Amino acid sequence: MDMNWSPADAAFRDEVRAFLDEKLTPDLRAAGTLRTSVYSDHEASMTWQAILHERGWAAPAWPVEYGGCDWSQSQHYIFSRESILAGAPSLSPMGIRMVSHAIMAFGTEEQKNFFLPGILDGSVFFCQGYSEPESGSDLASLSMAAVDDGDDLVVTGSKIWTTHASEANWIFCLVRTSRQERKQQGITFLLIDMNSPGIEVQNLVFASGEQVQAQVFFDGVRVPKKNVLGKIDDGWTVAKYLLVFERGGGAAAPALQVMAEQLGRDAATVTAPDGGPLSENPAFAAKLTDLQIRAKILEVLEYRALAAMTSGKDPGSIASMLKILGTELSQEITTLALEAAGPHGRVFQPHATRPGGPIFQYTPPTDGYVSGEPWQAVAPLHYFNDRAGSIYAGSNEIQRNILAKAALGL
């Protein structure tokens, strides 16, 4: 594979840069640069999605017939990298990156015509109803019930760790419609209007003060059967397909490469034990170089998954590989950043509030702390946030089991 940009790629990069320079306001850049997790501020994210949608770039990895971009793999990479470098807010993945692909593959024409344009323009905003209080990584053990009642399914139970439940107007849910021999059987994939009577959202407050996730309660919620995606009792098939895109549907490599490059620049401001810049310390430099090489390998593997996605195909077991490599590499980069921050690292502090949680400003520690660089104050936040990466979307232990079966035949 030729990793050098062609003249056409360089021209596209310049086009993307010009677009970002024109459209990214200081507030939008701040929302992207100062995000506290994988999610940017909701309002900023939706504003940025509207701008991208107007340009036709809201969902470039979708097949062209549904509104995606006819880009080469290198153009997809360039767009991701330049967006990250410019500080663009991230878009919520639940609609664009996840359930949209399941709708394309299993949806009726009516479902496609309603949901896909709405996901693109932001009028349809999904949250994900998978985990339950007693059902996490063992997702097939879920118990939230949906009882057949004429033209409807009546849903009772709860979902937890539901990101953006307060903002979403739709939720895609896995529900139990029957008990069969295998727990993966008897599960149905439902698209539920969040404005339906009987739904209650209770926000979960993080240690940071944010309220991004929630527990959602369903008390006799009536859902039309036309909102079943796929077939009743066969929702596990749909869920497995969607999880492929959740685990390997994004472009993690550009972000990780930017993180590693920035860490190198930040480490140049820190004095190593030998008296020189930490970035030039042989032990530190060896660790950072190893991470940069692995990020480049991840990029090549993501190209393979991207080629499948843009043609409407299932990326297959490579998604599990990407999930393992991407989340564990991110954890190691943030671990090295915390090592570089040293005693200057300190948890962030909120400086203002808004509906849904505080806005954060990262400042060097002052009273009672040794002053350091702003990035050193951010390091602990990203370190702790990334610990969840190897658990969500199916723990990495489960991903290794999937690879053992699919790739090694064990």
Coordinates of C-alpha atoms in Angstrom, one line a residue:
M1 CA 0.0 0.0 0.0
D2 CA 1.3 3.4 -1.0
M3 CA 0.9 5.6 2.1
N4 CA 2.0 8.8 0.3
W5 CA -0.6 11.4 -0.7
S6 CA -1.3 11.7 -4.4
P7 CA -1.8 15.2 -5.9
A8 CA -5.6 14.5 -5.7
D9 CA -5.3 13.6 -2.0
A10 CA -3.3 16.8 -1.3
A11 CA -5.9 18.9 -3.1
F12 CA -8.7 17.2 -1.1
R13 CA -6.8 17.9 2.1
D14 CA -6.6 21.6 1.2
E15 CA -10.3 21.6 0.5
V16 CA -11.1 20.0 3.9
R17 CA -8.8 22.5 5.7
A18 CA -10.4 25.5 3.9
F19 CA -13.8 24.2 4.9
L20 CA -12.8 23.7 8.5
D21 CA -11.2 27.1 8.7
E22 CA -14.4 28.7 7.4
K23 CA -17.0 26.7 9.4
L24 CA -15.4 25.9 12.7
T25 CA -16.2 28.8 15.1
P26 CA -14.2 29.2 18.3
D27 CA -17.0 27.7 20.3
L28 CA -17.2 24.6 18.1
R29 CA -13.4 24.2 18.3
A30 CA -13.5 24.5 22.1
A31 CA -16.2 21.8 22.2
G32 CA -14.1 19.5 20.2
T33 CA -10.8 20.2 21.9
L34 CA -12.1 20.3 25.5
R35 CA -14.4 17.3 25.3
T36 CA -14.3 15.2 28.4
S37 CA -14.9 11.8 26.8
V38 CA -15.6 10.3 23.4
Y39 CA -18.7 12.6 23.2
S40 CA -18.6 16.3 22.6
D41 CA -21.0 18.8 24.0
H42 CA -24.4 17.8 22.6
E43 CA -25.5 21.2 21.3
A44 CA -22.1 21.8 19.6
S45 CA -22.2 18.3 18.1
M46 CA -25.6 18.9 16.6
T47 CA -24.6 22.3 15.3
W48 CA -21.6 20.8 13.6
Q49 CA -23.7 17.9 12.2
A50 CA -26.0 20.4 10.6
I51 CA -23.0 22.2 9.0
L52 CA -21.6 18.9 7.7
H53 CA -25.0 17.8 6.4
E54 CA -25.3 21.0 4.4
R55 CA -22.0 20.2 2.8
G56 CA -22.9 16.5 2.3
W57 CA -20.3 15.3 4.7
A58 CA -22.3 14.2 7.7
A59 CA -22.0 10.5 7.0
P60 CA -19.2 9.9 4.5
A61 CA -18.9 6.2 5.4
W62 CA -22.5 5.5 4.3
P63 CA -23.1 3.9 0.9
V64 CA -23.5 6.7 -1.6
E65 CA -27.1 5.8 -2.4
Y66 CA -28.1 6.7 1.2
G67 CA -26.2 9.9 1.4
G68 CA -22.5 8.8 1.9
C69 CA -19.5 10.2 0.0
D70 CA -17.8 8.6 -2.9
W71 CA -14.4 9.0 -1.3
S72 CA -11.3 7.0 -1.6
Q73 CA -9.9 5.4 1.6
S74 CA -7.2 8.0 1.8
Q75 CA -9.9 10.8 1.6
H76 CA -11.8 9.2 4.5
Y77 CA -8.5 9.2 6.5
I78 CA -7.7 12.8 5.6
F79 CA -11.1 14.0 6.5
S80 CA -10.9 12.3 9.9
R81 CA -7.4 13.5 10.7
E82 CA -7.9 17.1 9.6
S83 CA -11.2 17.3 11.6
I84 CA -9.4 16.1 14.7
L85 CA -6.4 18.4 14.2
A86 CA -8.8 21.4 13.8
G87 CA -10.7 20.5 17.0
A88 CA -14.1 19.7 15.3
P89 CA -16.7 18.3 17.7
S90 CA -17.4 14.5 17.3
L91 CA -20.8 13.4 16.1
S92 CA -22.9 11.1 18.2
P93 CA -22.2 7.6 16.9
M94 CA -25.5 5.9 17.8
G95 CA -27.4 7.0 14.7
I96 CA -24.8 7.7 12.0
R97 CA -22.3 5.0 12.8
M98 CA -24.4 2.3 14.4
V99 CA -28.2 1.9 13.9
S100 CA -28.2 3.4 10.5
H101 CA -26.3 0.5 9.1
A102 CA -28.7 -2.0 10.7
I103 CA -31.6 -0.1 9.2
M104 CA -30.0 -0.2 5.7
A105 CA -29.5 -4.0 6.1
F106 CA -32.7 -5.1 7.8
G107 CA -35.1 -2.2 7.5
T108 CA -38.3 -2.0 5.5
E109 CA -38.5 0.7 2.8
E110 CA -40.8 2.6 5.1
Q111 CA -38.2 2.5 7.9
K112 CA -35.3 3.5 5.6
N113 CA -37.3 6.4 4.1
F114 CA -38.2 7.7 7.5
F115 CA -35.1 7.1 9.7
L116 CA -32.1 7.5 7.4
P117 CA -32.8 11.1 6.2
G118 CA -33.7 12.1 9.8
I119 CA -30.5 10.6 11.1
L120 CA -28.5 12.6 8.5
D121 CA -30.2 16.0 9.3
G122 CA -30.3 15.4 13.0
S123 CA -34.1 15.4 13.4
V124 CA -33.9 11.8 14.4
F125 CA -31.5 11.4 17.3
F126 CA -31.0 7.9 18.7
C127 CA -29.8 6.5 22.0
Q128 CA -28.9 2.9 22.5
G129 CA -30.9 0.6 24.8
Y130 CA -28.8 -2.5 25.3
S131 CA -27.4 -2.8 28.8
E132 CA -29.6 -3.6 31.8
P133 CA -28.9 -3.5 35.5
E134 CA -28.4 -7.3 35.4
S135 CA -27.2 -7.6 31.8
G136 CA -23.9 -6.0 30.7
S137 CA -21.2 -7.8 28.8
D138 CA -23.5 -10.9 28.7
L139 CA -26.0 -9.0 26.6
A140 CA -28.0 -12.1 25.7
S141 CA -29.1 -12.4 29.3
L142 CA -31.3 -9.3 29.0
S143 CA -34.8 -9.6 30.4
M144 CA -36.7 -6.4 29.5
A145 CA -40.0 -7.9 28.2
A146 CA -42.1 -7.1 25.2
V147 CA -45.5 -8.8 25.2
D148 CA -47.5 -9.3 22.0
D149 CA -50.8 -7.3 22.0
G150 CA -52.4 -7.1 18.6
D151 CA -50.6 -4.5 16.4
D152 CA -48.3 -3.6 19.2
L153 CA -45.6 -4.9 21.5
V154 CA -46.0 -3.8 25.1
V155 CA -42.6 -3.1 26.7
T156 CA -41.8 -3.2 30.5
G157 CA -38.4 -3.1 32.1
S158 CA -35.4 -0.8 32.2
K159 CA -32.1 0.0 30.4
I160 CA -29.0 1.5 31.9
W161 CA -25.9 3.4 30.9
T162 CA -27.9 4.9 28.1
T163 CA -25.9 7.8 26.7
H164 CA -27.8 10.9 25.7
A165 CA -31.2 9.4 26.7
S166 CA -32.3 12.9 27.8
E167 CA -31.6 14.4 24.4
A168 CA -32.7 11.5 22.2
N169 CA -36.1 11.3 20.6
W170 CA -35.7 7.6 19.6
I171 CA -34.0 4.6 21.2
F172 CA -33.1 1.3 19.6
C173 CA -33.7 -1.5 22.1
L174 CA -33.2 -5.2 22.5
V175 CA -36.2 -6.7 24.3
R176 CA -37.2 -10.2 25.3
T177 CA -40.2 -11.5 23.3
S178 CA -40.0 -15.2 24.2
R179 CA -38.0 -17.7 26.2
Q180 CA -36.3 -20.4 24.1
E181 CA -33.6 -23.0 24.3
R182 CA -30.8 -20.6 23.7
K183 CA -30.8 -17.2 25.4
Q184 CA -29.8 -15.5 22.1
Q185 CA -33.1 -16.6 20.7
G186 CA -36.4 -14.8 21.6
I187 CA -34.8 -11.4 21.4
T188 CA -36.3 -8.6 19.2
F189 CA -34.8 -5.4 18.0
L190 CA -37.2 -2.5 18.5
L191 CA -37.1 1.2 17.4
I192 CA -39.0 3.1 20.1
D193 CA -40.2 6.7 20.1
M194 CA -38.8 8.3 23.3
N195 CA -42.0 10.4 23.6
S196 CA -44.1 7.3 24.1
P197 CA -46.3 7.3 27.3
G198 CA -44.7 5.2 30.0
I199 CA -41.0 6.1 29.4
E200 CA -39.1 7.8 32.3
V201 CA -35.5 8.9 32.1
Q202 CA -33.4 9.3 35.2
N203 CA -30.0 10.8 34.7
L204 CA -26.9 9.3 36.2
V205 CA -24.4 11.8 37.7
F206 CA -20.8 11.2 37.1
A207 CA -18.0 12.0 39.6
S208 CA -17.2 14.9 37.2
G209 CA -20.7 16.3 37.7
E210 CA -21.7 15.4 34.1
Q211 CA -25.0 13.8 33.3
V212 CA -24.4 12.1 30.0
Q213 CA -25.8 8.7 30.8
A214 CA -29.1 7.6 32.3
Q215 CA -31.3 4.7 33.3
V216 CA -34.5 4.5 31.2
F217 CA -37.6 2.9 32.6
F218 CA -40.4 1.5 30.5
D219 CA -43.8 0.9 32.1
G220 CA -46.3 -0.7 29.6
V221 CA -44.9 1.2 26.7
R222 CA -46.8 0.4 23.5
V223 CA -44.6 0.1 20.4
P224 CA -46.1 -0.6 16.9
K225 CA -44.9 -3.8 15.4
K226 CA -43.9 -1.8 12.3
N227 CA -41.0 -0.6 14.5
V228 CA -39.5 -4.0 14.7
L229 CA -36.2 -4.1 12.8
G230 CA -35.8 -7.5 11.2
K231 CA -38.0 -10.2 12.6
I232 CA -39.6 -10.8 16.0
D233 CA -37.5 -13.2 18.1
D234 CA -34.5 -12.7 15.7
G235 CA -33.2 -9.5 17.0
W236 CA -29.9 -11.0 18.0
T237 CA -29.0 -11.3 14.3
V238 CA -29.6 -7.5 13.9
A239 CA -27.7 -6.7 17.1
K240 CA -24.6 -8.7 16.1
Y241 CA -24.6 -6.9 12.8
L242 CA -24.9 -3.5 14.5
L243 CA -22.1 -4.3 17.0
V244 CA -19.7 -4.9 14.1
F245 CA -20.1 -1.2 13.2
E246 CA -20.0 0.0 16.8
R247 CA -16.7 -1.9 17.3
G248 CA -15.0 -1.2 14.0
G249 CA -17.1 1.4 12.3
G250 CA -15.1 4.5 13.3
A251 CA -11.7 5.8 12.3
A252 CA -9.8 5.5 15.6
A253 CA -6.3 5.6 14.0
P254 CA -6.3 9.3 13.0
A255 CA -7.3 10.3 16.5
L256 CA -4.7 8.1 18.1
Q257 CA -2.0 9.3 15.8
V258 CA -2.8 12.9 16.6
M259 CA -2.8 12.0 20.4
A260 CA 0.6 10.4 20.1
E261 CA 2.1 13.3 18.1
Q262 CA 0.7 15.8 20.6
L263 CA 2.1 13.8 23.5
G264 CA 5.5 14.0 21.9
R265 CA 5.2 17.8 21.7
D266 CA 3.9 18.0 25.3
A267 CA 6.7 15.8 26.6
A268 CA 9.2 18.3 25.2
T269 CA 8.1 20.8 27.8
V270 CA 8.9 18.3 30.7
T271 CA 12.3 17.9 32.2
A272 CA 13.5 14.2 32.4
P273 CA 15.5 12.8 35.3
D274 CA 18.7 13.2 33.2
G275 CA 18.0 16.9 32.9
G276 CA 17.0 17.0 29.2
P277 CA 13.5 17.2 27.6
L278 CA 11.4 14.1 28.4
S279 CA 10.7 13.6 24.7
E280 CA 14.4 12.9 24.1
N281 CA 14.7 10.5 27.0
P282 CA 15.6 7.1 25.4
A283 CA 13.1 5.1 27.6
F284 CA 10.2 7.5 27.0
A285 CA 11.0 7.9 23.3
A286 CA 11.1 4.2 22.8
K287 CA 7.6 3.8 24.4
L288 CA 6.2 6.6 22.3
T289 CA 7.7 5.3 19.0
D290 CA 6.2 1.9 19.7
L291 CA 2.7 3.5 20.2
Q292 CA 3.1 5.5 17.0
I293 CA 4.0 2.4 15.0
R294 CA 1.0 0.6 16.3
A295 CA -1.3 3.5 15.4
K296 CA 0.0 3.3 11.9
I297 CA -0.8 -0.5 11.7
L298 CA -4.3 0.2 13.0
E299 CA -4.8 2.7 10.2
V300 CA -4.0 0.0 7.6
L301 CA -6.5 -2.4 9.2
E302 CA -9.2 0.3 9.4
Y303 CA -8.8 0.8 5.6
R304 CA -10.0 -2.8 5.2
A305 CA -13.1 -2.3 7.4
L306 CA -13.8 1.0 5.7
A307 CA -13.7 -0.6 2.2
A308 CA -16.4 -3.0 3.3
M309 CA -18.6 -0.4 5.0
T310 CA -18.7 2.0 2.1
S311 CA -19.8 -0.8 -0.2
G312 CA -22.6 -1.8 2.3
K313 CA -20.9 -5.0 3.4
D314 CA -20.3 -6.4 6.9
P315 CA -16.7 -5.8 8.0
G316 CA -16.8 -9.1 9.8
S317 CA -14.4 -10.2 12.5
I318 CA -11.9 -7.5 11.7
A319 CA -14.2 -5.2 13.8
S320 CA -13.4 -7.2 16.9
M321 CA -9.7 -6.9 16.1
L322 CA -10.0 -3.1 15.6
K323 CA -12.0 -2.8 18.9
I324 CA -9.2 -4.5 20.8
L325 CA -6.3 -2.7 19.2
G326 CA -7.9 0.7 19.2
T327 CA -9.1 0.8 22.8
E328 CA -6.0 -0.8 24.3
L329 CA -3.7 1.5 22.3
S330 CA -5.7 4.5 23.5
Q331 CA -5.3 3.2 27.1
E332 CA -1.5 2.9 26.6
I333 CA -1.2 6.4 25.1
T334 CA -3.1 8.0 28.0
T335 CA -1.0 5.9 30.5
L336 CA 2.1 7.4 28.9
A337 CA 0.6 10.8 29.0
L338 CA -0.1 10.4 32.7
E339 CA 3.5 9.3 33.2
A340 CA 4.7 12.4 31.4
A341 CA 2.4 14.7 33.4
G342 CA 4.0 13.4 36.6
P343 CA 3.1 15.2 39.9
H344 CA 1.6 18.1 37.9
G345 CA -1.4 16.0 36.8
R346 CA -4.7 17.0 38.4
V347 CA -8.3 16.3 37.7
F348 CA -10.2 19.0 35.8
Q349 CA -12.5 21.6 37.4
P350 CA -15.9 22.8 36.1
H351 CA -16.1 26.6 35.5
A352 CA -19.7 26.9 34.3
T353 CA -22.9 24.9 34.0
R354 CA -25.5 24.2 31.3
P355 CA -28.6 22.0 31.1
G356 CA -27.3 18.4 31.2
G357 CA -24.0 19.1 33.0
P358 CA -21.1 21.4 33.5
I359 CA -18.8 22.9 30.8
F360 CA -15.2 22.2 31.7
Q361 CA -12.1 24.4 31.5
Y362 CA -8.8 22.8 32.0
T363 CA -6.3 24.9 34.0
P364 CA -3.0 24.2 35.6
P365 CA -3.2 23.4 39.3
T366 CA -2.5 26.4 41.5
D367 CA -3.3 26.5 45.3
G368 CA -1.3 23.9 47.1
Y369 CA -0.1 22.3 43.8
V370 CA 3.0 22.6 41.8
S371 CA 2.1 24.5 38.7
G372 CA 2.4 22.7 35.3
E373 CA 1.2 23.0 31.7
P374 CA -2.5 22.9 30.9
W375 CA -2.2 19.5 29.2
Q376 CA -0.8 18.0 32.4
A377 CA -4.1 18.9 34.2
V378 CA -6.1 17.2 31.4
A379 CA -4.0 13.9 31.5
P380 CA -5.8 12.3 34.5
L381 CA -9.2 12.9 33.0
H382 CA -8.4 11.2 29.7
Y383 CA -6.6 8.4 31.6
F384 CA -9.6 7.5 33.7
N385 CA -12.1 7.9 30.9
D386 CA -10.2 5.5 28.7
R387 CA -10.3 2.7 31.3
A388 CA -13.8 2.0 30.1
G389 CA -12.8 1.6 26.5
S390 CA -11.9 -2.1 26.9
I391 CA -15.3 -2.8 28.5
Y392 CA -17.9 -1.0 26.4
A393 CA -19.3 -2.3 23.1
G394 CA -18.4 -5.8 24.3
S395 CA -15.4 -6.4 26.6
N396 CA -12.1 -7.1 24.9
E397 CA -12.1 -10.6 26.4
I398 CA -15.3 -11.3 24.5
Q399 CA -13.8 -9.9 21.3
R400 CA -10.9 -12.3 21.7
N401 CA -13.3 -15.2 22.0
I402 CA -15.0 -14.0 18.8
L403 CA -11.7 -13.9 17.0
A404 CA -10.8 -17.3 18.3
K405 CA -13.9 -18.8 16.8
A406 CA -14.2 -16.7 13.6
A407 CA -10.5 -16.4 12.6
L408 CA -8.8 -19.4 14.2
G409 CA -11.7 -21.9 14.2
L410 CA -11.3 -22.7 17.9

